[in-house]
Amino acid sequence: MNERQDESLGIDVRTADFDPGREIEQLHRDHPECGAVASFIGLVRAHNQDGSVSRLFLQHYPGMTENAIREICEQAMARWPLLGLRVIHRVGELAVGERIVLVAVAGAHRGETFAACEMVMDFLKTRAPFWKCETTDQGRRWVEARDSDERAADRW
Amino acid sequence: MRLRVLYFGRYQDDLGRSEEELDCELAQLAQLRTLLAQRDQDWARVFGETNHRLLCAINQQLAKPQDPLADGDEVAFFPPVTGG
């Protein structure tokens, strides 16, 4: 892995919340030459198919999860001429409405930044070792992986 | 040989544990799967051939049934991921 790619990646798997505005500003400060910054935030939804969600528990595989995210980011950096990538994925107990994940991409133009942001999210949902467990009014339930997520990832 | 075996996601509930140390003599991942499937019905549901969605990792790298096992390896079993 070349050094430039290493400096351009900021990956965090942690329980603490993040400030999206601050993260995007930091990404821009780190890459002042960029012409575009694209971002995505994933949140804990109040409702799923079965009922209303009150809490979400995010489990992960310490070590493997960070490596998987790194590999996903490196794929994006290899595919497009990106300047920087920031991924924060929270784990542990989260309440409805809380932020789960941030993907932010800095590049020269909007084409590659939008595309990379979407690809990284599609791959995070299908290739990074996390498992969600929802608490609803019906009890605790491990979320099932969706075919639609696989199809989204297959597009890339 | 000794293996550290980890279970994630709903498998922790299905199997009643999140990890264990295993003393065994096994050459391949597929053999470990067969061994675990024999424990009881709950284990057979997770590790039996009918579970096509079972994912495995050896030392934190995704692994295939024919991949070799070595003393001290960390083996993880988990269902399809649901992050993001």
Coordinates of C-alpha atoms in Angstrom, one line a residue:
Chain A
M1 CA 0.0 0.0 0.0
N2 CA 1.6 3.3 -1.0
E3 CA 2.0 6.1 1.6
R4 CA -0.2 8.6 -0.2
Q5 CA -3.2 6.2 0.0
D6 CA -2.5 5.7 3.7
E7 CA -2.6 9.4 4.5
S8 CA -5.7 9.9 2.5
L9 CA -7.8 7.4 4.6
G10 CA -9.4 8.2 7.9
I11 CA -11.2 5.1 9.3
D12 CA -12.9 4.9 12.7
V13 CA -14.9 2.1 14.3
R14 CA -16.1 3.4 17.6
T15 CA -19.0 3.9 20.0
A16 CA -18.8 7.7 20.1
D17 CA -21.0 10.0 18.0
F18 CA -19.5 12.2 15.3
D19 CA -20.2 15.7 14.0
P20 CA -20.8 15.5 10.3
G21 CA -20.1 19.2 9.6
R22 CA -16.8 19.1 11.5
E23 CA -15.7 15.9 9.7
I24 CA -16.5 17.4 6.3
E25 CA -14.7 20.6 7.2
Q26 CA -11.7 18.6 8.3
L27 CA -11.7 16.6 5.1
H28 CA -11.7 19.8 3.1
R29 CA -8.9 21.3 5.3
D30 CA -6.8 18.1 4.8
H31 CA -7.3 18.4 1.0
P32 CA -7.6 22.1 0.2
E33 CA -7.1 21.4 -3.5
C34 CA -10.3 19.4 -3.7
G35 CA -13.1 20.7 -5.9
A36 CA -15.8 18.4 -4.4
V37 CA -16.8 16.7 -1.2
A38 CA -19.6 14.2 -1.2
S39 CA -21.0 12.6 1.9
F40 CA -23.6 10.1 3.3
I41 CA -25.0 9.7 6.8
G42 CA -26.8 6.5 7.9
L43 CA -29.2 6.8 10.8
V44 CA -31.2 4.5 13.1
R45 CA -34.7 4.3 11.6
A46 CA -37.8 4.3 13.9
H47 CA -39.6 1.7 11.8
N48 CA -38.9 -1.5 10.0
Q49 CA -41.2 -4.1 8.4
D50 CA -42.2 -5.6 11.7
G51 CA -42.9 -2.7 14.0
S52 CA -41.3 0.2 15.7
V53 CA -37.6 0.1 16.7
S54 CA -36.6 1.5 20.0
R55 CA -32.9 0.6 20.1
L56 CA -30.3 -0.8 17.8
F57 CA -27.2 -2.8 18.8
L58 CA -24.3 -2.8 16.4
Q59 CA -22.0 -5.8 16.9
H60 CA -18.6 -6.0 15.1
Y61 CA -15.5 -8.2 14.8
P62 CA -12.7 -6.0 16.3
G63 CA -9.7 -6.2 13.9
M64 CA -11.5 -7.8 10.9
T65 CA -14.0 -4.9 10.7
E66 CA -11.4 -2.2 10.5
N67 CA -9.4 -4.2 7.9
A68 CA -12.5 -4.8 5.8
I69 CA -13.3 -1.1 5.8
R70 CA -9.7 -0.3 4.8
E71 CA -9.9 -2.7 1.9
I72 CA -13.2 -1.2 0.7
C73 CA -11.7 2.3 0.9
E74 CA -8.5 1.2 -0.9
Q75 CA -10.7 -0.3 -3.7
A76 CA -12.4 3.1 -4.1
M77 CA -9.1 4.9 -4.1
A78 CA -7.7 2.5 -6.8
R79 CA -10.8 2.9 -9.0
W80 CA -11.2 6.7 -8.9
P81 CA -8.7 9.6 -8.6
L82 CA -9.8 10.5 -5.1
L83 CA -8.0 12.8 -2.7
G84 CA -9.4 11.6 0.6
L85 CA -11.9 9.3 2.2
R86 CA -13.4 9.4 5.7
V87 CA -15.4 6.6 7.2
I88 CA -16.8 6.5 10.7
H89 CA -19.0 3.6 11.7
R90 CA -20.4 3.4 15.3
V91 CA -20.9 0.3 17.2
G92 CA -22.7 -0.6 20.5
E93 CA -26.1 0.5 21.7
L94 CA -27.8 3.3 19.6
A95 CA -31.2 4.9 20.0
V96 CA -33.6 5.8 17.2
G97 CA -32.5 8.8 15.3
E98 CA -28.9 8.4 16.2
R99 CA -26.2 8.6 13.5
I100 CA -24.6 5.2 12.7
V101 CA -22.2 5.8 9.8
L102 CA -20.5 8.6 7.9
V103 CA -18.9 8.3 4.5
A104 CA -17.2 11.4 3.1
V105 CA -15.2 11.7 0.0
A106 CA -12.9 14.5 -1.3
G107 CA -12.0 14.7 -5.0
A108 CA -11.4 17.0 -7.9
H109 CA -14.9 16.6 -9.4
R110 CA -18.4 15.5 -8.4
G111 CA -18.5 12.4 -10.7
E112 CA -15.9 10.4 -8.8
T113 CA -16.9 11.7 -5.3
F114 CA -20.6 10.8 -5.7
A115 CA -19.7 7.4 -7.2
A116 CA -17.1 6.5 -4.6
C117 CA -19.4 7.6 -1.8
E118 CA -22.2 5.3 -3.0
M119 CA -19.8 2.3 -3.7
V120 CA -18.2 2.6 -0.3
M121 CA -21.7 2.5 1.4
D122 CA -22.9 -0.4 -0.8
F123 CA -19.8 -2.3 0.2
L124 CA -20.0 -1.4 3.9
K125 CA -23.5 -2.9 3.9
T126 CA -22.4 -6.2 2.3
R127 CA -18.7 -6.8 3.1
A128 CA -17.9 -5.2 6.4
P129 CA -18.4 -7.5 9.5
F130 CA -21.2 -5.8 11.4
W131 CA -24.4 -7.3 12.7
K132 CA -27.4 -5.3 13.8
C133 CA -29.8 -6.4 16.5
E134 CA -33.1 -4.4 16.8
T135 CA -35.1 -4.0 20.0
T136 CA -38.8 -3.5 19.0
D137 CA -42.1 -3.7 20.8
Q138 CA -42.1 -7.4 19.6
G139 CA -38.7 -8.1 21.4
R140 CA -35.1 -8.5 20.2
R141 CA -34.4 -9.5 16.6
W142 CA -31.2 -9.9 14.6
V143 CA -31.6 -8.0 11.3
E144 CA -31.5 -10.2 8.2
A145 CA -29.3 -9.3 5.3
R146 CA -31.2 -8.0 2.2
D147 CA -30.9 -9.2 -1.4
S148 CA -31.4 -5.6 -2.5
D149 CA -28.2 -4.7 -0.7
E150 CA -26.3 -7.5 -2.5
R151 CA -27.7 -6.4 -5.8
A152 CA -26.6 -2.8 -5.1
A153 CA -23.1 -4.0 -4.3
D154 CA -23.0 -6.1 -7.5
R155 CA -23.5 -3.0 -9.6
W156 CA -20.0 -2.0 -8.9
Chain B
M1 CA -3.8 -28.3 18.0
R2 CA -5.8 -25.5 19.8
L3 CA -8.2 -23.2 18.0
R4 CA -9.9 -20.1 19.2
V5 CA -13.4 -20.2 17.7
L6 CA -15.7 -17.1 17.6
Y7 CA -19.4 -16.8 16.9
F8 CA -21.1 -13.6 15.8
G9 CA -24.6 -12.2 15.2
R10 CA -27.6 -14.4 15.7
Y11 CA -25.3 -17.4 16.0
Q12 CA -24.4 -16.3 19.5
D13 CA -28.1 -16.7 20.5
D14 CA -28.5 -19.9 18.4
L15 CA -25.5 -21.6 20.0
G16 CA -25.5 -20.0 23.5
R17 CA -22.0 -18.7 23.3
S18 CA -19.7 -16.1 21.6
E19 CA -16.4 -18.0 21.8
E20 CA -14.5 -21.0 22.9
E21 CA -11.1 -22.7 22.9
L22 CA -11.1 -26.0 21.0
D23 CA -8.6 -28.8 21.2
C24 CA -8.7 -30.9 18.1
E25 CA -6.7 -32.3 15.2
L26 CA -8.2 -31.0 12.0
A27 CA -6.6 -30.3 8.7
Q28 CA -9.3 -28.1 7.0
L29 CA -12.1 -25.7 7.9
A30 CA -14.7 -28.0 6.4
Q31 CA -13.8 -30.6 9.0
L32 CA -14.3 -28.1 11.8
R33 CA -17.7 -27.3 10.4
T34 CA -18.6 -31.0 10.3
L35 CA -17.4 -31.4 13.9
L36 CA -19.5 -28.5 15.2
A37 CA -22.6 -29.7 13.3
Q38 CA -22.5 -32.9 15.2
R39 CA -22.9 -31.4 18.7
D40 CA -26.7 -31.2 18.7
Q41 CA -29.7 -30.0 16.7
D42 CA -29.1 -26.3 17.3
W43 CA -25.5 -26.6 16.1
A44 CA -26.6 -28.7 13.1
R45 CA -28.9 -25.9 12.0
V46 CA -26.0 -23.5 12.0
F47 CA -23.2 -25.7 10.7
G48 CA -25.1 -28.3 8.7
E49 CA -25.0 -28.3 4.9
T50 CA -28.4 -26.8 4.7
N51 CA -27.1 -23.4 6.0
H52 CA -25.9 -22.0 2.7
R53 CA -25.3 -18.5 4.2
L54 CA -22.7 -19.5 6.8
L55 CA -19.6 -17.3 6.5
C56 CA -16.2 -18.2 7.9
A57 CA -12.9 -16.4 8.6
I58 CA -9.5 -17.8 9.6
N59 CA -7.3 -15.2 11.4
Q60 CA -9.7 -12.5 10.3
Q61 CA -9.6 -13.3 6.6
L62 CA -12.6 -14.7 4.8
A63 CA -12.0 -18.4 4.3
K64 CA -13.2 -21.3 2.2
P65 CA -14.0 -24.8 3.2
Q66 CA -10.8 -26.3 1.9
D67 CA -8.6 -23.7 3.7
P68 CA -6.1 -25.3 6.1
L69 CA -6.2 -24.9 9.9
A70 CA -3.1 -24.5 12.1
D71 CA -2.4 -24.5 15.8
G72 CA -3.3 -21.2 17.3
D73 CA -5.7 -20.1 14.5
E74 CA -8.6 -17.9 15.2
V75 CA -11.7 -19.1 13.4
A76 CA -14.9 -17.1 13.2
F77 CA -18.3 -18.1 12.0
F78 CA -21.0 -15.6 11.2
P79 CA -24.2 -14.9 9.2
P80 CA -24.4 -12.4 6.3
V81 CA -23.4 -9.0 7.5
T82 CA -25.8 -6.1 8.2
G83 CA -23.8 -3.0 8.8
G84 CA -23.9 0.4 7.3

